[in-house]
PDB file of C-alpha atoms and ligand atoms in Angstrom:
ATOM      1  CA  UNK Z1198      81.301  46.173-201.038  1.00  0.00           C
ATOM      2  CA  UNK Z1199      78.162  46.662-202.557  1.00  0.00           C
ATOM      3  CA  UNK Z1200      76.410  50.311-200.867  1.00  0.00           C
ATOM      4  CA  UNK Z1201      73.428  48.333-201.504  1.00  0.00           C
ATOM      5  CA  UNK Z1202      74.204  45.202-199.533  1.00  0.00           C
ATOM      6  CA  UNK Z1203      76.087  47.201-196.772  1.00  0.00           C
ATOM      7  CA  UNK Z1204      72.328  48.739-196.013  1.00  0.00           C
ATOM      8  CA  UNK Z1205      70.041  45.617-196.473  1.00  0.00           C
ATOM      9  CA  UNK Z1206      73.153  43.786-193.599  1.00  0.00           C
ATOM     10  CA  UNK Z1207      72.423  46.987-191.273  1.00  0.00           C
ATOM     11  CA  UNK Z1208      68.875  47.722-191.505  1.00  0.00           C
ATOM     12  CA  UNK Z1209      68.409  44.117-190.637  1.00  0.00           C
ATOM     13  CA  UNK Z1210      71.068  44.386-187.930  1.00  0.00           C
ATOM     14  CA  UNK Z1211      68.993  47.435-187.276  1.00  0.00           C
ATOM     15  CA  UNK Z1212      65.222  45.664-186.710  1.00  0.00           C
ATOM     16  CA  UNK Z1213      66.753  42.893-185.871  1.00  0.00           C
ATOM     17  CA  UNK Z1214      67.543  41.574-181.243  1.00  0.00           C
ATOM     18  CA  UNK Z1215      68.066  37.880-179.612  1.00  0.00           C
ATOM     19  CA  UNK Z1216      70.576  37.119-182.536  1.00  0.00           C
ATOM     20  CA  UNK Z1217      72.075  34.320-182.766  1.00  0.00           C
ATOM     21  CA  UNK Z1218      75.870  34.651-184.563  1.00  0.00           C
ATOM     22  CA  UNK Z1219      77.319  31.415-186.480  1.00  0.00           C
ATOM     23  CA  UNK Z1220      79.943  30.137-188.875  1.00  0.00           C
ATOM     24  CA  UNK Z1221      81.029  27.563-191.335  1.00  0.00           C
ATOM     25  CA  UNK Z1222      82.086  23.931-189.872  1.00  0.00           C
ATOM     26  CA  UNK Z1223      85.734  23.238-188.374  1.00  0.00           C
ATOM     27  CA  UNK Z1224      85.320  27.643-188.226  1.00  0.00           C
ATOM     28  CA  UNK Z1225      88.777  28.893-188.310  1.00  0.00           C
ATOM     29  CA  UNK Z1226      90.818  32.003-187.655  1.00  0.00           C
ATOM     30  CA  UNK Z1227      88.215  34.754-189.343  1.00  0.00           C
ATOM     31  CA  UNK Z1228      85.324  32.310-188.747  1.00  0.00           C
ATOM     32  CA  UNK Z1229      85.439  32.939-185.082  1.00  0.00           C
ATOM     33  CA  UNK Z1230      86.943  36.287-185.707  1.00  0.00           C
ATOM     34  CA  UNK Z1231      84.236  37.714-187.484  1.00  0.00           C
ATOM     35  CA  UNK Z1232      81.394  35.970-185.258  1.00  0.00           C
ATOM     36  CA  UNK Z1233      83.254  38.149-181.813  1.00  0.00           C
ATOM     37  CA  UNK Z1234      83.494  40.918-183.712  1.00  0.00           C
ATOM     38  CA  UNK Z1235      79.515  41.251-185.231  1.00  0.00           C
ATOM     39  CA  UNK Z1236      78.477  40.673-181.906  1.00  0.00           C
ATOM     40  CA  UNK Z1237      80.745  43.115-180.127  1.00  0.00           C
ATOM     41  CA  UNK Z1238      79.626  45.734-182.334  1.00  0.00           C
ATOM     42  CA  UNK Z1239      75.656  44.353-181.839  1.00  0.00           C
ATOM     43  CA  UNK Z1240      76.221  44.353-177.823  1.00  0.00           C
ATOM     44  CA  UNK Z1241      77.039  48.703-178.257  1.00  0.00           C
ATOM     45  CA  UNK Z1242      73.926  49.031-180.437  1.00  0.00           C
ATOM     46  CA  UNK Z1243      72.413  47.608-177.829  1.00  0.00           C
ATOM     47  CA  UNK Z1244      70.913  44.257-178.534  1.00  0.00           C
ATOM     48  CA  UNK Z1245      72.014  41.345-177.222  1.00  0.00           C
ATOM     49  CA  UNK Z1246      73.723  38.089-178.487  1.00  0.00           C
ATOM     50  CA  UNK Z1247      75.009  34.719-178.976  1.00  0.00           C
ATOM     51  CA  UNK Z1248      77.732  32.843-180.695  1.00  0.00           C
ATOM     52  CA  UNK Z1249      76.996  29.106-181.330  1.00  0.00           C
ATOM     53  CA  UNK Z1250      79.863  27.314-183.390  1.00  0.00           C
ATOM     54  CA  UNK Z1251      79.168  23.770-184.935  1.00  0.00           C
ATOM     55  CA  UNK Z1252      81.972  22.336-183.013  1.00  0.00           C
ATOM     56  CA  UNK Z1253      84.144  23.309-179.529  1.00  0.00           C
ATOM     57  CA  UNK Z1254      86.440  26.425-181.112  1.00  0.00           C
ATOM     58  CA  UNK Z1255      90.020  26.277-181.436  1.00  0.00           C
ATOM     59  CA  UNK Z1256      91.914  26.984-178.114  1.00  0.00           C
ATOM     60  CA  UNK Z1257      94.737  28.686-180.626  1.00  0.00           C
ATOM     61  CA  UNK Z1258      91.995  32.203-180.452  1.00  0.00           C
ATOM     62  CA  UNK Z1259      91.126  31.430-176.770  1.00  0.00           C
ATOM     63  CA  UNK Z1260      92.992  35.864-176.445  1.00  0.00           C
ATOM     64  CA  UNK Z1261      90.108  36.825-178.476  1.00  0.00           C
ATOM     65  CA  UNK Z1262      87.408  39.012-176.346  1.00  0.00           C
ATOM     66  CA  UNK Z1263      84.060  36.526-176.143  1.00  0.00           C
ATOM     67  CA  UNK Z1264      86.049  33.154-176.808  1.00  0.00           C
ATOM     68  CA  UNK Z1265      85.250  31.746-173.471  1.00  0.00           C
ATOM     69  CA  UNK Z1266      81.413  32.564-174.220  1.00  0.00           C
ATOM     70  CA  UNK Z1267      81.481  30.915-177.852  1.00  0.00           C
ATOM     71  CA  UNK Z1268      79.065  27.578-177.458  1.00  0.00           C
ATOM     72  CA  UNK Z1269      79.195  24.442-178.850  1.00  0.00           C
ATOM     73  CA  UNK Z1270      76.171  23.464-180.945  1.00  0.00           C
ATOM     74  CA  UNK Z1271      73.801  20.230-178.348  1.00  0.00           C
ATOM     75  CA  UNK Z1272      72.556  18.382-179.346  1.00  0.00           C
ATOM     76  CA  UNK Z1273      69.559  18.806-178.224  1.00  0.00           C
ATOM     77  CA  UNK Z1274      69.527  22.984-178.786  1.00  0.00           C
ATOM     78  CA  UNK Z1275      68.823  24.914-175.539  1.00  0.00           C
ATOM     79  CA  UNK Z1276      67.490  28.191-177.391  1.00  0.00           C
ATOM     80  CA  UNK Z1277      65.646  28.944-181.382  1.00  0.00           C
ATOM     81  CA  UNK Z1278      67.167  32.064-183.172  1.00  0.00           C
ATOM     82  CA  UNK Z1279      64.457  33.942-184.268  1.00  0.00           C
ATOM     83  CA  UNK Z1280      67.099  36.509-186.226  1.00  0.00           C
ATOM     84  CA  UNK Z1281      70.624  34.711-187.905  1.00  0.00           C
ATOM     85  CA  UNK Z1282      73.343  36.152-189.055  1.00  0.00           C
ATOM     86  CA  UNK Z1283      75.655  33.266-190.564  1.00  0.00           C
ATOM     87  CA  UNK Z1284      79.405  34.478-191.637  1.00  0.00           C
ATOM     88  CA  UNK Z1285      81.756  32.908-193.867  1.00  0.00           C
ATOM     89  CA  UNK Z1286      80.239  30.000-194.894  1.00  0.00           C
ATOM     90  CA  UNK Z1287      79.201  29.523-198.360  1.00  0.00           C
ATOM     91  CA  UNK Z1288      75.436  27.255-197.882  1.00  0.00           C
ATOM     92  CA  UNK Z1289      73.372  27.128-195.292  1.00  0.00           C
ATOM     93  CA  UNK Z1290      74.141  23.405-194.818  1.00  0.00           C
ATOM     94  CA  UNK Z1291      77.609  24.479-193.829  1.00  0.00           C
ATOM     95  CA  UNK Z1292      76.668  25.755-190.281  1.00  0.00           C
ATOM     96  CA  UNK Z1293      75.754  22.136-189.274  1.00  0.00           C
ATOM     97  CA  UNK Z1294      74.573  21.002-185.617  1.00  0.00           C
ATOM     98  CA  UNK Z1295      73.939  24.870-185.406  1.00  0.00           C
ATOM     99  CA  UNK Z1296      71.172  24.446-186.969  1.00  0.00           C
ATOM    100  CA  UNK Z1297      68.602  22.968-184.609  1.00  0.00           C
ATOM    101  CA  UNK Z1298      69.513  26.739-183.636  1.00  0.00           C
ATOM    102  CA  UNK Z1299      67.357  28.422-186.388  1.00  0.00           C
ATOM    103  CA  UNK Z1300      63.834  28.769-185.510  1.00  0.00           C
ATOM    104  CA  UNK Z1301      62.031  27.742-188.927  1.00  0.00           C
ATOM    105  CA  UNK Z1302      60.212  31.204-189.645  1.00  0.00           C
ATOM    106  CA  UNK Z1303      64.041  32.420-188.895  1.00  0.00           C
ATOM    107  CA  UNK Z1304      65.747  35.766-191.168  1.00  0.00           C
ATOM    108  CA  UNK Z1305      68.991  35.159-191.912  1.00  0.00           C
ATOM    109  CA  UNK Z1306      71.541  37.582-193.060  1.00  0.00           C
ATOM    110  CA  UNK Z1307      74.050  35.911-194.726  1.00  0.00           C
ATOM    111  CA  UNK Z1308      77.760  37.872-194.629  1.00  0.00           C
ATOM    112  CA  UNK Z1309      80.583  35.829-196.687  1.00  0.00           C
ATOM    113  CA  UNK Z1310      83.387  36.099-199.234  1.00  0.00           C
ATOM    114  CA  UNK Z1311      83.398  33.028-200.939  1.00  0.00           C
ATOM    115  CA  UNK Z1312      82.638  33.016-205.131  1.00  0.00           C
ATOM    116  CA  UNK Z1313      81.333  29.691-204.730  1.00  0.00           C
ATOM    117  CA  UNK Z1314      78.563  31.438-202.424  1.00  0.00           C
ATOM    118  CA  UNK Z1315      74.222  30.397-202.590  1.00  0.00           C
ATOM    119  CA  UNK Z1316      73.018  33.551-201.620  1.00  0.00           C
ATOM    120  CA  UNK Z1317      70.801  32.006-199.215  1.00  0.00           C
ATOM    121  CA  UNK Z1318      70.025  34.603-197.003  1.00  0.00           C
ATOM    122  CA  UNK Z1319      66.711  37.071-196.360  1.00  0.00           C
ATOM    123  CA  UNK Z1320      69.486  39.922-196.723  1.00  0.00           C
ATOM    124  CA  UNK Z1321      73.300  38.933-198.269  1.00  0.00           C
ATOM    125  CA  UNK Z1322      76.082  40.327-198.227  1.00  0.00           C
ATOM    126  CA  UNK Z1323      78.290  38.637-200.183  1.00  0.00           C
ATOM    127  CA  UNK Z1324      81.813  40.053-201.437  1.00  0.00           C
ATOM    128  CA  UNK Z1325      83.835  37.285-203.118  1.00  0.00           C
ATOM    129  CA  UNK Z1326      86.897  40.170-203.729  1.00  0.00           C
ATOM    130  CA  UNK Z1327      86.866  41.351-199.873  1.00  0.00           C
ATOM    131  CA  UNK Z1328      89.446  39.304-197.989  1.00  0.00           C
ATOM    132  CA  UNK Z1329      87.039  37.949-195.383  1.00  0.00           C
ATOM    133  CA  UNK Z1330      84.345  38.476-193.964  1.00  0.00           C
ATOM    134  CA  UNK Z1331      86.052  39.717-190.601  1.00  0.00           C
ATOM    135  CA  UNK Z1332      86.824  42.877-193.090  1.00  0.00           C
ATOM    136  CA  UNK Z1333      83.241  42.877-194.865  1.00  0.00           C
ATOM    137  CA  UNK Z1334      82.463  43.335-190.668  1.00  0.00           C
ATOM    138  CA  UNK Z1335      84.648  46.053-190.874  1.00  0.00           C
ATOM    139  CA  UNK Z1336      83.321  48.245-193.760  1.00  0.00           C
ATOM    140  CA  UNK Z1337      79.881  47.132-192.503  1.00  0.00           C
ATOM    141  CA  UNK Z1338      80.975  48.711-188.859  1.00  0.00           C
ATOM    142  CA  UNK Z1339      82.425  51.863-190.588  1.00  0.00           C
ATOM    143  CA  UNK Z1340      78.826  52.028-192.873  1.00  0.00           C
ATOM    144  CA  UNK Z1341      76.133  52.549-189.610  1.00  0.00           C
ATOM    145  CA  UNK Z1342      78.912  54.511-187.646  1.00  0.00           C
ATOM    146  CA  UNK Z1343      80.169  51.544-185.281  1.00  0.00           C
ATOM    147  CA  UNK Z1344      82.492  52.588-182.856  1.00  0.00           C
ATOM    148  CA  UNK Z1345      85.130  49.668-183.388  1.00  0.00           C
ATOM    149  CA  UNK Z1346      87.208  49.682-179.961  1.00  0.00           C
ATOM    150  CA  UNK Z1347      90.318  47.433-179.311  1.00  0.00           C
ATOM    151  CA  UNK Z1348      88.816  44.326-178.811  1.00  0.00           C
ATOM    152  CA  UNK Z1349      86.741  44.657-181.846  1.00  0.00           C
ATOM    153  CA  UNK Z1350      90.010  45.419-183.975  1.00  0.00           C
ATOM    154  CA  UNK Z1351      91.198  42.438-182.353  1.00  0.00           C
ATOM    155  CA  UNK Z1352      89.032  40.252-184.119  1.00  0.00           C
ATOM    156  CA  UNK Z1353      88.683  41.715-187.333  1.00  0.00           C
ATOM    157  CA  UNK Z1354      92.925  41.708-187.348  1.00  0.00           C
ATOM    158  CA  UNK Z1355      92.483  38.182-186.837  1.00  0.00           C
ATOM    159  CA  UNK Z1356      90.030  37.292-188.826  1.00  0.00           C
ATOM    160  CA  UNK Z1357      92.181  39.191-191.834  1.00  0.00           C
ATOM    161  CA  UNK Z1358      95.520  37.527-191.059  1.00  0.00           C
ATOM    162  CA  UNK Z1359      94.198  34.009-190.701  1.00  0.00           C
ATOM    163  CA  UNK Z1360      92.497  34.591-194.238  1.00  0.00           C
ATOM    164  CA  UNK Z1361      94.879  35.970-196.481  1.00  0.00           C
ATOM    165  CA  UNK Z1362      97.793  34.217-194.517  1.00  0.00           C
ATOM    166  CA  UNK Z1363      99.451  37.250-193.319  1.00  0.00           C
ATOM    167  CA  UNK Z1364      98.728  39.348-195.754  1.00  0.00           C
ATOM    168  CA  UNK Z1365     100.100  37.788-198.862  1.00  0.00           C
ATOM    169  CA  UNK Z1366      97.199  35.948-200.655  1.00  0.00           C
ATOM    170  CA  UNK Z1367      96.045  37.090-204.307  1.00  0.00           C
ATOM    171  CA  UNK Z1368      92.622  38.533-201.878  1.00  0.00           C
ATOM    172  CA  UNK Z1369      94.772  41.201-200.183  1.00  0.00           C
ATOM    173  CA  UNK Z1370      94.541  44.349-201.751  1.00  0.00           C
ATOM    174  CA  UNK Z1371      95.796  47.336-201.327  1.00  0.00           C
ATOM    175  CA  UNK Z1372      92.314  48.015-199.419  1.00  0.00           C
ATOM    176  CA  UNK Z1373      93.113  44.746-196.638  1.00  0.00           C
ATOM    177  CA  UNK Z1374      96.414  46.702-195.680  1.00  0.00           C
ATOM    178  CA  UNK Z1375      94.376  50.347-195.076  1.00  0.00           C
ATOM    179  CA  UNK Z1376      92.235  48.211-193.155  1.00  0.00           C
ATOM    180  CA  UNK Z1377      95.035  45.988-191.612  1.00  0.00           C
ATOM    181  CA  UNK Z1378      96.708  48.987-190.125  1.00  0.00           C
ATOM    182  CA  UNK Z1379      93.835  51.268-189.125  1.00  0.00           C
ATOM    183  CA  UNK Z1380      92.864  47.555-187.025  1.00  0.00           C
ATOM    184  CA  UNK Z1381      96.549  48.087-185.641  1.00  0.00           C
ATOM    185  CA  UNK Z1382      95.940  51.890-185.265  1.00  0.00           C
ATOM    186  CA  UNK Z1383      92.631  50.589-183.104  1.00  0.00           C
ATOM    187  CA  UNK Z1384      94.946  48.146-180.536  1.00  0.00           C
ATOM    188  CA  UNK Z1385      95.120  44.807-182.976  1.00  0.00           C
ATOM    189  CA  UNK Z1386      98.696  44.032-181.733  1.00  0.00           C
ATOM    190  CA  UNK Z1387     100.538  43.246-185.123  1.00  0.00           C
ATOM    191  CA  UNK Z1388     102.899  40.589-183.708  1.00  0.00           C
ATOM    192  CA  UNK Z1389     100.938  38.753-180.621  1.00  0.00           C
ATOM    193  CA  UNK Z1390      98.449  38.195-183.638  1.00  0.00           C
ATOM    194  CA  UNK Z1391     100.861  36.435-185.718  1.00  0.00           C
ATOM    195  CA  UNK Z1392     102.761  34.435-183.466  1.00  0.00           C
ATOM    196  CA  UNK Z1393      99.180  32.843-182.444  1.00  0.00           C
ATOM    197  CA  UNK Z1394      97.989  32.267-185.615  1.00  0.00           C
ATOM    198  CA  UNK Z1395     100.995  30.711-187.507  1.00  0.00           C
ATOM    199  CA  UNK Z1396     102.669  30.354-184.137  1.00  0.00           C
ATOM    200  CA  UNK Z1397     101.506  28.576-182.135  1.00  0.00           C
ATOM    201  CA  UNK Z1398     101.664  24.176-182.686  1.00  0.00           C
ATOM    202  CA  UNK Z1399     102.017  21.546-180.540  1.00  0.00           C
ATOM    203  CA  UNK Z1400     105.034  19.537-181.220  1.00  0.00           C
ATOM    204  CA  UNK Z1401     102.490  16.376-182.642  1.00  0.00           C
ATOM    205  CA  UNK Z1402     102.392  18.594-185.470  1.00  0.00           C
ATOM    206  CA  UNK Z1403     104.702  19.879-186.908  1.00  0.00           C
ATOM    207  CA  UNK Z1404     106.187  16.520-186.322  1.00  0.00           C
ATOM    208  CA  UNK Z1405     103.380  15.430-188.516  1.00  0.00           C
ATOM    209  CA  UNK Z1406     104.576  18.511-190.595  1.00  0.00           C
ATOM    210  CA  UNK Z1407     107.484  16.106-190.532  1.00  0.00           C
ATOM    211  CA  UNK Z1408     105.621  13.215-192.042  1.00  0.00           C
ATOM    212  CA  UNK Z1409     103.940  14.017-195.256  1.00  0.00           C
ATOM    213  CA  UNK Z1410     107.339  16.604-195.558  1.00  0.00           C
ATOM    214  CA  UNK Z1411     108.723  13.054-195.813  1.00  0.00           C
ATOM    215  CA  UNK Z1412     105.883  11.652-198.806  1.00  0.00           C
ATOM    216  CA  UNK Z1413     106.066  14.817-201.010  1.00  0.00           C
ATOM    217  CA  UNK Z1414     106.037  14.265-204.749  1.00  0.00           C
ATOM    218  CA  UNK Z1415     105.604  15.886-208.349  1.00  0.00           C
ATOM    219  CA  UNK Z1416     103.797  15.341-211.036  1.00  0.00           C
ATOM    220  CA  UNK Z1417     103.243  17.237-214.117  1.00  0.00           C
ATOM    221  CA  UNK Z1418     106.670  18.551-214.668  1.00  0.00           C
ATOM    222  CA  UNK Z1419     106.702  20.015-211.236  1.00  0.00           C
ATOM    223  CA  UNK Z1420     104.515  21.847-211.662  1.00  0.00           C
ATOM    224  CA  UNK Z1421     102.125  19.936-208.597  1.00  0.00           C
ATOM    225  CA  UNK Z1422     102.993  18.744-205.844  1.00  0.00           C
ATOM    226  CA  UNK Z1423     101.152  16.168-203.678  1.00  0.00           C
ATOM    227  CA  UNK Z1424     101.442  14.933-199.930  1.00  0.00           C
ATOM    228  CA  UNK Z1425      99.845  12.536-197.535  1.00  0.00           C
ATOM    229  CA  UNK Z1426      98.924  11.828-193.809  1.00  0.00           C
ATOM    230  CA  UNK Z1427      97.853   8.699-193.100  1.00  0.00           C
ATOM    231  CA  UNK Z1428      95.036   7.701-190.750  1.00  0.00           C
ATOM    232  CA  UNK Z1429      97.851   6.470-188.220  1.00  0.00           C
ATOM    233  CA  UNK Z1430      99.452   9.358-188.263  1.00  0.00           C
ATOM    234  CA  UNK Z1431      96.443  11.664-188.021  1.00  0.00           C
ATOM    235  CA  UNK Z1432      95.606  10.121-184.985  1.00  0.00           C
ATOM    236  CA  UNK Z1433      97.923  12.543-182.430  1.00  0.00           C
ATOM    237  CA  UNK Z1434      96.288  16.197-184.077  1.00  0.00           C
ATOM    238  CA  UNK Z1435      95.439  17.174-187.619  1.00  0.00           C
ATOM    239  CA  UNK Z1436      97.494  20.007-188.977  1.00  0.00           C
ATOM    240  CA  UNK Z1437      97.250  22.993-190.837  1.00  0.00           C
ATOM    241  CA  UNK Z1438      99.492  24.769-193.454  1.00  0.00           C
ATOM    242  CA  UNK Z1439     100.876  21.810-194.453  1.00  0.00           C
ATOM    243  CA  UNK Z1440     100.430  21.927-198.204  1.00  0.00           C
ATOM    244  CA  UNK Z1441     101.532  26.105-198.187  1.00  0.00           C
ATOM    245  CA  UNK Z1442     104.652  24.128-198.055  1.00  0.00           C
ATOM    246  CA  UNK Z1443     104.616  22.244-200.655  1.00  0.00           C
ATOM    247  CA  UNK Z1444     102.813  25.422-202.452  1.00  0.00           C
ATOM    248  CA  UNK Z1445     106.388  27.141-201.572  1.00  0.00           C
ATOM    249  CA  UNK Z1446     108.592  24.833-203.885  1.00  0.00           C
ATOM    250  CA  UNK Z1447     109.757  26.717-207.009  1.00  0.00           C
ATOM    251  CA  UNK Z1448     107.867  25.905-210.480  1.00  0.00           C
ATOM    252  CA  UNK Z1449     104.953  24.287-208.043  1.00  0.00           C
ATOM    253  CA  UNK Z1450     101.602  26.014-209.165  1.00  0.00           C
ATOM    254  CA  UNK Z1451      99.270  23.517-207.113  1.00  0.00           C
ATOM    255  CA  UNK Z1452      99.987  22.003-204.042  1.00  0.00           C
ATOM    256  CA  UNK Z1453      97.522  18.460-202.905  1.00  0.00           C
ATOM    257  CA  UNK Z1454      97.859  17.308-199.476  1.00  0.00           C
ATOM    258  CA  UNK Z1455      95.672  14.499-198.449  1.00  0.00           C
ATOM    259  CA  UNK Z1456      94.360  13.698-194.597  1.00  0.00           C
ATOM    260  CA  UNK Z1457      93.178   9.856-194.339  1.00  0.00           C
ATOM    261  CA  UNK Z1458      90.923  10.909-191.820  1.00  0.00           C
ATOM    262  CA  UNK Z1459      88.858   7.171-191.833  1.00  0.00           C
ATOM    263  CA  UNK Z1460      90.571   4.490-193.318  1.00  0.00           C
ATOM    264  CA  UNK Z1461      90.232   5.300-197.274  1.00  0.00           C
ATOM    265  CA  UNK Z1462      88.280   8.098-197.035  1.00  0.00           C
ATOM    266  CA  UNK Z1463      90.248  11.503-197.792  1.00  0.00           C
ATOM    267  CA  UNK Z1464      90.028  15.107-196.978  1.00  0.00           C
ATOM    268  CA  UNK Z1465      91.896  17.190-199.311  1.00  0.00           C
ATOM    269  CA  UNK Z1466      93.777  20.851-199.039  1.00  0.00           C
ATOM    270  CA  UNK Z1467      93.968  22.592-202.534  1.00  0.00           C
ATOM    271  CA  UNK Z1468      96.883  25.008-202.727  1.00  0.00           C
ATOM    272  CA  UNK Z1469      97.533  26.722-206.360  1.00  0.00           C
ATOM    273  CA  UNK Z1470      98.697  30.340-207.475  1.00  0.00           C
ATOM    274  CA  UNK Z1471      96.835  32.747-209.929  1.00  0.00           C
ATOM    275  CA  UNK Z1472      95.908  31.787-212.453  1.00  0.00           C
ATOM    276  CA  UNK Z1473      94.574  27.945-211.117  1.00  0.00           C
ATOM    277  CA  UNK Z1474      91.632  27.370-209.574  1.00  0.00           C
ATOM    278  CA  UNK Z1475      91.740  24.967-207.196  1.00  0.00           C
ATOM    279  CA  UNK Z1476      87.837  26.110-206.356  1.00  0.00           C
ATOM    280  CA  UNK Z1477      86.563  25.024-209.671  1.00  0.00           C
ATOM    281  CA  UNK Z1478      89.051  21.547-208.709  1.00  0.00           C
ATOM    282  CA  UNK Z1479      87.307  21.256-204.872  1.00  0.00           C
ATOM    283  CA  UNK Z1480      84.165  21.543-206.342  1.00  0.00           C
ATOM    284  CA  UNK Z1481      83.863  18.704-208.965  1.00  0.00           C
ATOM    285  CA  UNK Z1482      84.330  16.899-206.359  1.00  0.00           C
ATOM    286  CA  UNK Z1483      81.507  18.376-204.150  1.00  0.00           C
ATOM    287  CA  UNK Z1484      83.462  20.126-201.901  1.00  0.00           C
ATOM    288  CA  UNK Z1485      84.534  24.758-202.506  1.00  0.00           C
ATOM    289  CA  UNK Z1486      86.341  27.142-201.600  1.00  0.00           C
ATOM    290  CA  UNK Z1487      88.617  30.208-203.281  1.00  0.00           C
ATOM    291  CA  UNK Z1488      90.297  29.952-206.678  1.00  0.00           C
ATOM    292  CA  UNK Z1489      93.585  29.376-204.247  1.00  0.00           C
ATOM    293  CA  UNK Z1490      92.496  27.295-201.502  1.00  0.00           C
ATOM    294  CA  UNK Z1491      89.796  25.140-201.343  1.00  0.00           C
ATOM    295  CA  UNK Z1492      89.385  21.520-200.418  1.00  0.00           C
ATOM    296  CA  UNK Z1493      86.857  18.729-200.765  1.00  0.00           C
ATOM    297  CA  UNK Z1494      86.259  14.870-199.803  1.00  0.00           C
ATOM    298  CA  UNK Z1495      86.907  11.509-202.026  1.00  0.00           C
ATOM    299  CA  UNK Z1496      87.252   7.869-200.877  1.00  0.00           C
ATOM    300  CA  UNK Z1497      89.261   4.776-202.096  1.00  0.00           C
ATOM    301  CA  UNK Z1498      92.916   3.549-202.619  1.00  0.00           C
ATOM    302  CA  UNK Z1499      94.867   6.653-202.057  1.00  0.00           C
ATOM    303  CA  UNK Z1500      96.910   6.330-205.756  1.00  0.00           C
ATOM    304  CA  UNK Z1501      93.531   6.200-207.453  1.00  0.00           C
ATOM    305  CA  UNK Z1502      92.658   9.313-205.210  1.00  0.00           C
ATOM    306  CA  UNK Z1503      96.307  10.981-206.020  1.00  0.00           C
ATOM    307  CA  UNK Z1504      95.925  10.158-209.442  1.00  0.00           C
ATOM    308  CA  UNK Z1505      92.184  11.605-209.989  1.00  0.00           C
ATOM    309  CA  UNK Z1506      93.402  14.967-208.205  1.00  0.00           C
ATOM    310  CA  UNK Z1507      96.781  15.551-210.268  1.00  0.00           C
ATOM    311  CA  UNK Z1508      94.366  14.872-213.560  1.00  0.00           C
ATOM    312  CA  UNK Z1509      91.337  17.918-212.874  1.00  0.00           C
ATOM    313  CA  UNK Z1510      94.613  19.766-212.020  1.00  0.00           C
ATOM    314  CA  UNK Z1511      96.827  18.965-214.733  1.00  0.00           C
ATOM    315  CA  UNK Z1512      94.274  20.279-217.552  1.00  0.00           C
ATOM    316  CA  UNK Z1513      93.863  23.582-215.597  1.00  0.00           C
ATOM    317  CA  UNK Z1514      97.760  24.141-215.343  1.00  0.00           C
ATOM    318  CA  UNK Z1515      97.965  27.469-217.807  1.00  0.00           C
TER     319      UNK Z1515
HETATM  320 MN1   MN O 328      86.662  33.352-194.498  1.00  0.00          MN
END
């Protein structure tokens, strides 16, 4: 994390009050954890801060302090804010309906770790090497000498654990482990967070995993795997972490999960092992993400969508 960017972010926060904190649509563990942690830190600075997300937050994270006060963006915003922090979000448009809460003349701090971040803020704290936005908030708290209490420690630790798959992905480094250890010392319960982040699925979701695994197909001499779920199967929910199951197969370098969220419209999750950059593949189709975890949307018949994705990945195989 660059000291100059940390200084820019801290002077932004010192000058701001009545802040809006928000994050990307379909806010995940890192988005929710980093927003709540920054809110807690701002409260300790004596500032008021509201977390408004594009939609209602995932109940899996209801153990985090402040979760129940998170507001989902309404069609008719009841307030507008002149100081806004956008967390974990590569571009400004990704905050969806939360945009209605941003005053026209608002100053924006952009705090993120996506490699394709567009530096859209008036102040930018963008660190593509950081494991998670939560880890960036940790470094910011340290730079500003703000106290990290047990509530903030749990929020930050949850975000880091979510984004690194439990300290397993390539963005997790020795520094990430050191930050994690410090947060555990400050009160983050490792077992409880792991249980909630990875082991808190609805029965329907585990059944969907089985349905997806049944469609598992190998391509490119066993180096690429695809799976899909149909529109009818997705009516009982939207499973997470299915693509990673494909990536666990020996010899597989990239995994694709195609979820038909509307008839002939697919939400695609891409996962890969280094050095294959599936973020590039996602951007080919108008999506985005990280080198080893990305997503995009495609329309068309399943066979056609699958063929286009496999071809784009095949060109990037080592
Ligand atoms: Mn993140």
